[in-house]
mmCIF file of C-alpha atoms in Angstrom:
data_model
loop_
_atom_site.group_PDB
_atom_site.id
_atom_site.type_symbol
_atom_site.label_atom_id
_atom_site.label_comp_id
_atom_site.label_asym_id
_atom_site.label_seq_id
_atom_site.Cartn_x
_atom_site.Cartn_y
_atom_site.Cartn_z
ATOM 1 C CA MET A 21 19.918 -32.111 -49.034
ATOM 2 C CA ARG A 22 17.405 -29.404 -48.239
ATOM 3 C CA ARG A 23 15.906 -31.617 -45.565
ATOM 4 C CA LEU A 24 19.368 -32.371 -44.171
ATOM 5 C CA GLY A 25 20.287 -28.673 -44.117
ATOM 6 C CA ALA A 26 17.077 -27.789 -42.302
ATOM 7 C CA CYS A 27 17.742 -30.515 -39.725
ATOM 8 C CA ILE A 28 21.269 -29.231 -39.162
ATOM 9 C CA LEU A 29 20.004 -25.641 -38.805
ATOM 10 C CA PHE A 30 17.325 -26.736 -36.320
ATOM 11 C CA GLY A 31 19.935 -28.703 -34.405
ATOM 12 C CA LEU A 32 22.086 -25.612 -34.122
ATOM 13 C CA LEU A 33 19.192 -23.397 -33.046
ATOM 14 C CA ALA A 34 17.390 -25.875 -30.800
ATOM 15 C CA PRO A 35 19.790 -25.707 -27.816
ATOM 16 C CA GLY A 36 19.312 -21.944 -27.664
ATOM 17 C CA LEU A 37 15.554 -22.307 -27.928
ATOM 18 C CA VAL A 38 15.455 -24.945 -25.209
ATOM 19 C CA GLY A 39 17.714 -22.878 -22.960
ATOM 20 C CA SER A 40 15.526 -19.796 -23.468
ATOM 21 C CA ALA A 41 12.382 -21.730 -22.598
ATOM 22 C CA ALA A 42 14.003 -23.343 -19.564
ATOM 23 C CA ALA A 43 15.130 -19.957 -18.266
ATOM 24 C CA GLN A 44 11.520 -18.856 -18.020
ATOM 25 C CA ILE A 45 10.526 -21.704 -15.700
ATOM 26 C CA ALA A 46 11.051 -20.913 -12.037
ATOM 27 C CA PRO A 47 12.321 -23.703 -9.807
ATOM 28 C CA ARG A 48 9.759 -25.386 -7.590
ATOM 29 C CA LEU A 49 9.332 -23.681 -4.252
ATOM 30 C CA THR A 50 10.959 -25.562 -1.380
ATOM 31 C CA GLY A 51 10.800 -25.119 2.364
ATOM 32 C CA ALA A 52 14.431 -24.028 2.436
ATOM 33 C CA ALA A 53 13.717 -21.357 -0.183
ATOM 34 C CA VAL A 54 10.802 -20.028 1.880
ATOM 35 C CA VAL A 55 12.973 -19.796 5.004
ATOM 36 C CA ALA A 56 15.712 -18.038 3.023
ATOM 37 C CA GLU A 57 13.337 -15.456 1.533
ATOM 38 C CA LEU A 58 11.820 -14.848 4.967
ATOM 39 C CA GLU A 59 15.268 -14.155 6.426
ATOM 40 C CA VAL A 60 16.034 -11.663 3.655
ATOM 41 C CA ALA A 61 12.662 -9.943 4.111
ATOM 42 C CA ARG A 62 12.999 -9.614 7.878
ATOM 43 C CA HIS A 63 16.526 -8.155 7.598
ATOM 44 C CA GLU A 64 15.285 -5.581 5.071
ATOM 45 C CA LEU A 65 12.408 -4.775 7.403
ATOM 46 C CA ALA A 66 14.813 -4.289 10.313
ATOM 47 C CA ALA A 67 16.880 -1.923 8.155
ATOM 48 C CA ARG A 68 13.776 0.098 7.279
ATOM 49 C CA ALA A 69 12.893 0.262 10.999
ATOM 50 C CA VAL A 70 15.991 2.422 11.577
ATOM 51 C CA SER A 71 14.350 5.289 9.671
ATOM 52 C CA LEU A 72 11.031 4.716 11.482
ATOM 53 C CA PRO A 73 12.187 4.170 15.077
ATOM 54 C CA HIS A 74 8.746 4.764 16.608
ATOM 55 C CA SER A 75 6.952 2.295 14.320
ATOM 56 C CA SER A 76 6.104 -1.371 14.834
ATOM 57 C CA LEU A 77 8.635 -2.514 12.210
ATOM 58 C CA GLY A 78 11.318 -3.598 14.695
ATOM 59 C CA ALA A 79 8.880 -5.810 16.607
ATOM 60 C CA THR A 80 7.527 -7.255 13.365
ATOM 61 C CA SER A 81 11.047 -8.135 12.209
ATOM 62 C CA GLU A 82 11.672 -9.971 15.490
ATOM 63 C CA ARG A 83 8.387 -11.828 15.135
ATOM 64 C CA LEU A 84 9.342 -12.934 11.630
ATOM 65 C CA ALA A 85 12.631 -14.267 13.008
ATOM 66 C CA GLY A 86 10.658 -16.426 15.423
ATOM 67 C CA MET A 87 8.446 -17.663 12.578
ATOM 68 C CA ALA A 88 11.552 -18.608 10.590
ATOM 69 C CA ASP A 89 12.824 -20.705 13.515
ATOM 70 C CA THR A 90 9.439 -22.400 13.910
ATOM 71 C CA LEU A 91 9.239 -23.209 10.200
ATOM 72 C CA ARG A 92 12.741 -24.721 10.229
ATOM 73 C CA LYS A 93 11.696 -27.059 13.050
ATOM 74 C CA THR A 94 8.455 -27.947 11.269
ATOM 75 C CA LEU A 95 10.264 -28.798 8.038
ATOM 76 C CA GLY A 96 13.037 -30.754 9.692
ATOM 77 C CA GLY A 97 14.852 -32.933 7.164
ATOM 78 C CA ASP A 98 12.304 -32.161 4.448
ATOM 79 C CA ALA A 99 13.396 -28.542 3.985
ATOM 80 C CA GLY A 100 14.865 -29.236 0.557
ATOM 81 C CA LYS A 101 11.699 -30.843 -0.826
ATOM 82 C CA PRO A 102 9.126 -28.997 -2.959
ATOM 83 C CA LEU A 103 6.272 -27.675 -0.815
ATOM 84 C CA ASP A 104 3.610 -29.584 -2.725
ATOM 85 C CA ILE A 105 4.982 -32.990 -1.680
ATOM 86 C CA LEU A 106 5.303 -32.151 2.014
ATOM 87 C CA ASP A 107 2.733 -33.365 4.525
ATOM 88 C CA ALA A 108 -0.336 -31.124 4.763
ATOM 89 C CA SER A 109 0.672 -29.374 7.993
ATOM 90 C CA ALA A 110 4.191 -28.433 6.875
ATOM 91 C CA LYS A 111 2.933 -27.412 3.448
ATOM 92 C CA ALA A 112 0.257 -25.128 4.903
ATOM 93 C CA SER A 113 2.752 -23.478 7.273
ATOM 94 C CA ALA A 114 5.274 -22.896 4.498
ATOM 95 C CA TYR A 115 2.710 -21.436 2.117
ATOM 96 C CA ARG A 116 1.452 -19.044 4.805
ATOM 97 C CA VAL A 117 4.987 -17.839 5.480
ATOM 98 C CA HIS A 118 5.611 -17.459 1.740
ATOM 99 C CA ALA A 119 2.459 -15.317 1.504
ATOM 100 C CA LEU A 120 3.695 -13.137 4.384
ATOM 101 C CA VAL A 121 6.972 -12.578 2.571
ATOM 102 C CA GLN A 122 5.057 -11.191 -0.404
ATOM 103 C CA ARG A 123 3.247 -8.795 1.924
ATOM 104 C CA VAL A 124 6.545 -7.655 3.465
ATOM 105 C CA LYS A 125 8.031 -7.065 0.014
ATOM 106 C CA ALA A 126 4.984 -5.023 -0.961
ATOM 107 C CA PHE A 127 5.347 -2.882 2.166
ATOM 108 C CA LEU A 128 9.031 -2.236 1.500
ATOM 109 C CA ASP A 129 8.173 -1.160 -2.028
ATOM 110 C CA VAL A 130 5.140 1.084 -1.546
ATOM 111 C CA SER A 131 6.169 2.725 1.743
ATOM 112 C CA LYS A 132 8.983 4.603 0.018
ATOM 113 C CA GLY A 133 8.307 8.328 -0.118
ATOM 114 C CA CYS A 134 5.560 8.215 2.511
ATOM 115 C CA LEU A 135 5.183 10.608 5.389
ATOM 116 C CA ASP A 136 6.130 9.091 8.737
ATOM 117 C CA ALA A 137 2.473 9.028 9.838
ATOM 118 C CA ASP A 138 1.408 7.122 6.714
ATOM 119 C CA ALA A 139 4.394 4.773 6.854
ATOM 120 C CA GLY A 140 3.641 4.105 10.535
ATOM 121 C CA ALA A 141 0.023 3.219 9.744
ATOM 122 C CA MET A 142 1.199 0.913 6.964
ATOM 123 C CA ALA A 143 3.656 -0.716 9.368
ATOM 124 C CA ASP A 144 0.786 -1.331 11.795
ATOM 125 C CA ALA A 145 -1.192 -3.019 9.002
ATOM 126 C CA LEU A 146 1.781 -5.275 8.299
ATOM 127 C CA ALA A 147 2.221 -6.043 12.009
ATOM 128 C CA SER A 148 -1.456 -6.988 12.290
ATOM 129 C CA THR A 149 -1.198 -9.233 9.233
ATOM 130 C CA VAL A 150 1.851 -11.030 10.625
ATOM 131 C CA ALA A 151 0.164 -11.518 14.014
ATOM 132 C CA GLN A 152 -3.038 -12.825 12.447
ATOM 133 C CA VAL A 153 -1.268 -15.242 10.097
ATOM 134 C CA ALA A 154 0.928 -16.516 12.939
ATOM 135 C CA ALA A 155 -2.243 -17.420 14.850
ATOM 136 C CA VAL A 156 -3.833 -19.415 12.002
ATOM 137 C CA SER A 157 -3.730 -23.184 12.353
ATOM 138 C CA GLY A 158 -5.008 -26.135 10.405
ATOM 139 C CA SER A 159 -3.879 -27.900 7.270
ATOM 140 C CA ALA A 160 -5.375 -28.678 3.906
ATOM 141 C CA LYS A 161 -4.485 -30.409 0.673
ATOM 142 C CA LEU A 162 -4.813 -27.039 -1.078
ATOM 143 C CA PRO A 163 -4.116 -24.478 1.671
ATOM 144 C CA PRO A 164 -5.866 -21.125 1.084
ATOM 145 C CA VAL A 165 -3.563 -18.115 1.449
ATOM 146 C CA ILE A 166 -3.773 -14.359 0.903
ATOM 147 C CA ASP A 167 -0.491 -12.838 -0.187
ATOM 148 C CA GLY A 168 -1.719 -9.352 -1.042
ATOM 149 C CA VAL A 169 -4.401 -6.704 -0.677
ATOM 150 C CA GLU A 170 -4.650 -4.334 -3.596
ATOM 151 C CA THR A 171 -6.732 -1.534 -5.072
ATOM 152 C CA ALA A 172 -8.826 -1.922 -8.217
ATOM 153 C CA ASP A 173 -5.863 -0.660 -10.270
ATOM 154 C CA HIS A 174 -3.556 -3.275 -8.688
ATOM 155 C CA ARG A 175 -1.655 -1.090 -6.215
ATOM 156 C CA SER A 176 -0.660 -2.767 -2.972
ATOM 157 C CA LEU A 177 -2.959 -1.511 -0.216
ATOM 158 C CA PHE A 178 -2.216 -1.158 3.497
ATOM 159 C CA VAL A 179 -4.269 1.795 4.800
ATOM 160 C CA LEU A 180 -7.919 2.759 4.319
ATOM 161 C CA ARG A 181 -9.260 6.203 5.082
ATOM 162 C CA ASN A 182 -12.805 7.294 5.889
ATOM 163 C CA GLY A 183 -13.189 9.604 2.946
ATOM 164 C CA GLY A 184 -16.913 9.535 2.181
ATOM 165 C CA LYS A 185 -16.339 7.646 -1.057
ATOM 166 C CA GLU A 186 -17.007 4.100 -2.167
ATOM 167 C CA MET A 187 -13.920 1.932 -1.769
ATOM 168 C CA THR A 188 -13.187 -1.134 -3.861
ATOM 169 C CA PHE A 189 -10.253 -3.424 -3.235
ATOM 170 C CA ALA A 190 -9.260 -7.058 -3.612
ATOM 171 C CA LEU A 191 -7.674 -9.921 -1.715
ATOM 172 C CA VAL A 192 -5.149 -11.777 -3.861
ATOM 173 C CA GLY A 193 -3.874 -15.281 -3.150
ATOM 174 C CA ALA A 194 -4.458 -18.938 -3.929
ATOM 175 C CA ASN A 195 -7.140 -21.581 -3.336
ATOM 176 C CA LEU A 196 -9.702 -18.988 -2.252
ATOM 177 C CA LEU A 197 -12.536 -20.655 -4.178
ATOM 178 C CA ASP A 198 -13.503 -24.142 -5.292
ATOM 179 C CA ALA A 199 -15.921 -23.639 -8.186
ATOM 180 C CA GLN A 200 -17.736 -26.839 -7.183
ATOM 181 C CA CYS A 201 -18.636 -25.301 -3.821
ATOM 182 C CA GLU A 202 -20.416 -22.204 -2.591
ATOM 183 C CA ASP A 203 -18.555 -18.922 -2.212
ATOM 184 C CA PRO A 204 -16.181 -18.473 0.742
ATOM 185 C CA VAL A 205 -17.403 -16.855 3.946
ATOM 186 C CA ILE A 206 -15.749 -13.469 4.476
ATOM 187 C CA THR A 207 -15.835 -11.663 7.808
ATOM 188 C CA ALA A 208 -14.168 -8.444 8.953
ATOM 189 C CA THR A 209 -13.045 -8.142 12.575
ATOM 190 C CA ASP A 210 -10.793 -5.896 14.608
ATOM 191 C CA ALA A 211 -7.382 -7.090 15.811
ATOM 192 C CA GLN A 212 -8.975 -8.828 18.825
ATOM 193 C CA GLY A 213 -11.414 -10.798 16.675
ATOM 194 C CA ARG A 214 -14.505 -8.714 17.411
ATOM 195 C CA ARG A 215 -16.825 -8.439 14.428
ATOM 196 C CA GLN A 216 -16.704 -5.027 12.756
ATOM 197 C CA GLU A 217 -19.925 -3.092 12.323
ATOM 198 C CA VAL A 218 -18.994 -2.384 8.695
ATOM 199 C CA GLN A 219 -18.739 -5.562 6.646
ATOM 200 C CA PRO A 220 -17.490 -5.606 3.030
ATOM 201 C CA SER A 221 -19.679 -6.657 0.115
ATOM 202 C CA VAL A 222 -18.269 -9.296 -2.236
ATOM 203 C CA THR A 223 -18.479 -8.177 -5.859
ATOM 204 C CA GLY A 224 -16.459 -10.963 -7.464
ATOM 205 C CA VAL A 225 -14.628 -14.128 -6.511
ATOM 206 C CA SER A 226 -12.186 -16.516 -8.183
ATOM 207 C CA PRO A 227 -9.609 -19.009 -6.850
ATOM 208 C CA ASN A 228 -6.934 -16.279 -6.878
ATOM 209 C CA ARG A 229 -8.880 -13.087 -6.206
ATOM 210 C CA ILE A 230 -11.794 -11.821 -4.119
ATOM 211 C CA GLU A 231 -13.086 -8.348 -4.971
ATOM 212 C CA LEU A 232 -14.730 -6.341 -2.199
ATOM 213 C CA LYS A 233 -16.584 -3.063 -1.825
ATOM 214 C CA LEU A 234 -17.241 -0.704 1.063
ATOM 215 C CA ALA A 235 -20.150 1.717 0.674
ATOM 216 C CA SER A 236 -19.517 5.456 0.497
ATOM 217 C CA ASP A 237 -21.330 6.014 3.798
ATOM 218 C CA ALA A 238 -19.360 3.311 5.624
ATOM 219 C CA ARG A 239 -17.647 4.722 8.712
ATOM 220 C CA LEU A 240 -14.812 2.416 9.646
ATOM 221 C CA GLN A 241 -13.462 2.054 13.142
ATOM 222 C CA SER A 242 -9.842 3.214 13.461
ATOM 223 C CA GLY A 243 -7.334 0.405 13.921
ATOM 224 C CA SER A 244 -6.952 -2.975 12.297
ATOM 225 C CA TYR A 245 -9.535 -4.131 9.768
ATOM 226 C CA VAL A 246 -8.885 -7.870 9.564
ATOM 227 C CA LEU A 247 -10.439 -9.916 6.780
ATOM 228 C CA HIS A 248 -11.030 -13.607 7.446
ATOM 229 C CA VAL A 249 -11.749 -15.828 4.447
ATOM 230 C CA VAL A 250 -13.036 -19.377 4.974
ATOM 231 C CA PRO A 251 -13.349 -21.189 1.637
ATOM 232 C CA LYS A 252 -14.748 -24.659 1.049
ATOM 233 C CA HIS A 253 -13.208 -27.503 -0.906
ATOM 234 C CA LYS A 254 -14.953 -30.489 -2.445
ATOM 235 C CA ALA A 255 -13.504 -33.899 -1.705
ATOM 236 C CA PHE A 256 -14.573 -37.351 -2.828
ATOM 237 C CA LEU A 257 -17.443 -38.788 -0.764
ATOM 238 C CA VAL A 258 -17.462 -36.002 1.848
ATOM 239 C CA GLY A 259 -18.638 -33.096 -0.332
ATOM 240 C CA CYS A 260 -17.688 -29.484 0.359
ATOM 241 C CA THR A 261 -15.954 -28.908 3.681
ATOM 242 C CA ALA A 262 -14.625 -25.735 5.287
ATOM 243 C CA GLN A 263 -10.889 -25.121 4.934
ATOM 244 C CA PRO A 264 -8.528 -23.335 7.333
ATOM 245 C CA GLU A 265 -9.070 -19.603 7.108
ATOM 246 C CA ALA A 266 -6.868 -17.219 5.159
ATOM 247 C CA VAL A 267 -6.381 -13.768 6.683
ATOM 248 C CA ALA A 268 -5.196 -10.327 5.700
ATOM 249 C CA ALA A 269 -5.287 -6.971 7.449
ATOM 250 C CA VAL A 270 -5.344 -3.328 6.522
ATOM 251 C CA GLN A 271 -5.211 -0.352 8.858
ATOM 252 C CA VAL A 272 -7.985 2.215 9.140
ATOM 253 C CA ALA A 273 -6.447 5.619 9.841
ATOM 254 C CA PRO A 274 -7.706 9.199 9.713
ATOM 255 C CA PRO A 275 -6.300 11.492 7.013
ATOM 256 C CA VAL A 276 -3.027 13.143 7.928
ATOM 257 C CA LYS A 277 -3.773 16.704 9.035
ATOM 258 C CA VAL A 278 -1.673 19.389 7.409
ATOM 259 C CA SER A 279 -1.151 22.978 8.485
ATOM 260 C CA VAL A 280 0.334 25.221 5.772
ATOM 261 C CA SER A 281 1.904 28.574 6.623
ATOM 262 C CA TYR A 282 2.985 30.963 3.895
ATOM 263 C CA ALA A 283 4.972 34.121 3.218
ATOM 264 C CA LEU A 284 4.061 36.006 0.022
ATOM 265 C CA THR A 285 6.515 38.706 -1.023
ATOM 266 C CA ALA A 286 5.661 41.229 -3.720
ATOM 267 C CA THR A 287 8.187 43.239 -5.701
ATOM 268 C CA CYS A 288 6.622 46.534 -6.852
ATOM 269 C CA ARG A 289 7.447 49.407 -9.168
ATOM 270 C CA ALA A 290 8.164 52.410 -6.990
ATOM 271 C CA GLY A 291 8.989 54.817 -9.758
ATOM 272 C CA LYS A 292 10.708 54.939 -13.126
ATOM 273 C CA GLY A 293 13.264 52.140 -13.170
ATOM 274 C CA VAL A 294 12.912 51.612 -9.437
ATOM 275 C CA GLU A 295 11.656 48.385 -7.836
ATOM 276 C CA GLN A 296 10.885 47.854 -4.184
ATOM 277 C CA VAL A 297 10.604 44.556 -2.321
ATOM 278 C CA MET A 298 7.657 44.782 0.053
ATOM 279 C CA PRO A 299 7.532 43.190 3.509
ATOM 280 C CA PRO A 300 6.245 39.601 3.260
ATOM 281 C CA ILE A 301 2.565 38.940 3.846
ATOM 282 C CA THR A 302 2.366 35.959 6.208
ATOM 283 C CA GLY A 303 -0.415 33.732 7.399
ATOM 284 C CA THR A 304 -1.704 30.216 7.770
ATOM 285 C CA MET A 305 -4.052 28.342 5.460
ATOM 286 C CA PRO A 306 -7.159 26.663 6.908
ATOM 287 C CA ASP A 307 -6.257 23.176 8.172
ATOM 288 C CA PHE A 308 -6.284 20.572 5.450
ATOM 289 C CA ALA A 309 -7.443 17.018 6.194
ATOM 290 C CA GLY A 310 -7.231 15.467 2.744
ATOM 291 C CA ASN A 311 -10.661 16.280 1.304
ATOM 292 C CA GLY A 312 -11.651 19.142 -0.955
ATOM 293 C CA THR A 313 -9.768 22.405 -1.461
ATOM 294 C CA VAL A 314 -9.005 25.167 1.029
ATOM 295 C CA SER A 315 -8.301 28.767 0.037
ATOM 296 C CA GLN A 316 -7.142 32.041 1.552
ATOM 297 C CA GLN A 317 -7.637 35.598 0.278
ATOM 298 C CA ILE A 318 -4.420 37.647 0.342
ATOM 299 C CA ASP A 319 -4.510 41.435 0.686
ATOM 300 C CA THR A 320 -1.915 42.848 -1.733
ATOM 301 C CA ALA A 321 -3.369 46.373 -1.812
ATOM 302 C CA GLY A 322 -0.048 47.772 -0.631
ATOM 303 C CA CYS A 323 1.445 46.954 -4.024
ATOM 304 C CA THR A 324 -0.512 48.665 -6.802
ATOM 305 C CA ASP A 325 1.959 47.903 -9.596
ATOM 306 C CA PRO A 326 3.499 44.472 -8.925
ATOM 307 C CA VAL A 327 6.468 43.208 -10.920
ATOM 308 C CA SER A 328 6.699 39.734 -9.418
ATOM 309 C CA TYR A 329 5.618 37.585 -6.517
ATOM 310 C CA ALA A 330 7.632 35.096 -4.492
ATOM 311 C CA ILE A 331 6.137 32.566 -2.114
ATOM 312 C CA SER A 332 7.649 30.438 0.644
ATOM 313 C CA VAL A 333 5.675 27.714 2.368
ATOM 314 C CA LYS A 334 6.021 25.485 5.412
ATOM 315 C CA ALA A 335 3.873 22.362 5.656
ATOM 316 C CA MET A 336 3.459 21.030 9.205
ATOM 317 C CA PHE A 337 1.961 17.567 9.607
ATOM 318 C CA GLY A 338 0.113 16.070 12.549
ATOM 319 C CA ASP A 339 3.172 14.125 13.659
ATOM 320 C CA GLY A 340 5.166 17.366 13.999
ATOM 321 C CA HIS A 341 7.072 16.890 10.752
ATOM 322 C CA VAL A 342 7.776 20.246 9.027
ATOM 323 C CA VAL A 343 8.719 20.601 5.361
ATOM 324 C CA PRO A 344 9.757 24.002 3.929
ATOM 325 C CA VAL A 345 9.185 24.763 0.245
ATOM 326 C CA GLY A 346 10.455 27.753 -1.712
ATOM 327 C CA PRO A 347 10.864 30.608 -2.190
ATOM 328 C CA ILE A 348 9.424 30.318 -5.699
ATOM 329 C CA SER A 349 9.173 33.424 -7.882
ATOM 330 C CA GLN A 350 7.142 34.353 -10.952
ATOM 331 C CA ILE A 351 6.253 37.528 -12.834
ATOM 332 C CA ALA A 352 3.199 39.228 -11.387
ATOM 333 C CA SER A 353 0.814 38.084 -14.134
ATOM 334 C CA ALA A 354 1.727 34.400 -13.794
ATOM 335 C CA GLY A 355 0.425 31.964 -11.236
ATOM 336 C CA ILE A 356 2.638 29.877 -8.987
ATOM 337 C CA THR A 357 1.999 26.177 -8.386
ATOM 338 C CA THR A 358 4.148 23.871 -6.303
ATOM 339 C CA GLY A 359 3.818 20.402 -4.878
ATOM 340 C CA LEU A 360 3.835 19.722 -1.157
ATOM 341 C CA PRO A 361 4.579 16.438 0.620
ATOM 342 C CA GLY A 362 1.649 14.052 0.920
ATOM 343 C CA GLY A 363 0.406 14.690 -2.606
ATOM 344 C CA LEU A 364 -0.844 18.227 -1.940
ATOM 345 C CA THR A 365 -0.601 21.150 -4.347
ATOM 346 C CA LEU A 366 -0.348 24.829 -3.386
ATOM 347 C CA SER A 367 -1.280 27.480 -5.962
ATOM 348 C CA TRP A 368 -1.139 31.277 -6.022
ATOM 349 C CA ASP A 369 -3.579 32.922 -8.417
ATOM 350 C CA PRO A 370 -2.696 36.637 -8.779
ATOM 351 C CA SER A 371 -5.845 37.382 -10.794
ATOM 352 C CA VAL A 372 -8.050 36.717 -7.761
ATOM 353 C CA ARG A 373 -5.311 37.190 -5.139
ATOM 354 C CA GLN A 374 -5.930 33.820 -3.540
ATOM 355 C CA LEU A 375 -3.861 30.908 -2.316
ATOM 356 C CA PHE A 376 -5.245 27.372 -2.731
ATOM 357 C CA VAL A 377 -4.280 24.013 -1.285
ATOM 358 C CA ARG A 378 -5.677 21.053 -3.200
ATOM 359 C CA PRO A 379 -5.425 17.273 -2.839
ATOM 360 C CA GLY A 380 -3.537 15.464 -5.562
ATOM 361 C CA ALA A 381 -2.147 12.048 -6.397
ATOM 362 C CA THR A 382 -0.588 10.889 -3.150
ATOM 363 C CA SER A 383 3.053 9.886 -3.228
ATOM 364 C CA CYS A 384 2.287 7.173 -0.672
ATOM 365 C CA LYS A 385 1.018 4.330 -2.838
ATOM 366 C CA GLY A 386 -0.133 2.024 -0.053
ATOM 367 C CA VAL A 387 -2.803 4.432 1.235
ATOM 368 C CA TYR A 388 -6.335 4.492 -0.207
#
């Protein structure tokens, strides 16, 4: 009876367990699914282009539409079949497009909250990636693809800056290494295919990830930094042979220049129970280009007995974008700290009568 009861209980629970397990298994990727996800991605990209009218997003969306049409023709009547059972050429094309979709999704995610200049540079990196992938040809049984570039802490990466620091990042994808063969050949070029003077060092490689490093003294050329990966695959009788290349691109851009103007207003005691608001002290901070801290001494000698300070700020960026902040008030003995767009922080220290602008954690996640 106990055994029978246990069997009945298992029979009642088993359907739920099977259903739960089945729900965790994604359906096999088909050509039709790749085309559908590409269409969704390009429409979302076109929508984002409305808020960045001077970027390359509109042209990239149109290019993706053309790639969708080409893939439909390549797949023909096999669009509903899983990619892995398609012929090598169709499979390679579909996997490359699927990898591009992942890159588009990453852009749409991490470009939120970015300054127009940063978002434009990220859009250029995406445009370069799409153009480079569209130009790749060749098929393979296990097509190598790169569907992401990311920082060491796994943030999607689109823009590199020359910041005088060592940079580590990774290419993420599939079939990037056959352990039976030597490591893949990795070359960095510009958008026209000319070899870059600064080449990355490979610090680690696996089938799904290649980790790279750029030295702290590396001075990168502005524009596209395209990474070409040519892995090898071992086949019966023929040994290790070169596979079609996998490509990814990031954009090298200078730090966004920021000019910060300020107005510091002191409220002073002018007698018993009397307070007087002084004329604002105005000025401009030294230009900030993303490195280190800049400061400005403020002459408040006209207010010998301050009650409070209020500060208003305007941040003007290199693209002409102006963001006002404040006024923010505090009692005279307390400092004032406020965030500015682009991950900057402005602080007023009344003890030394100085304003500071410091770099902070950037709100634009795709920029390194």
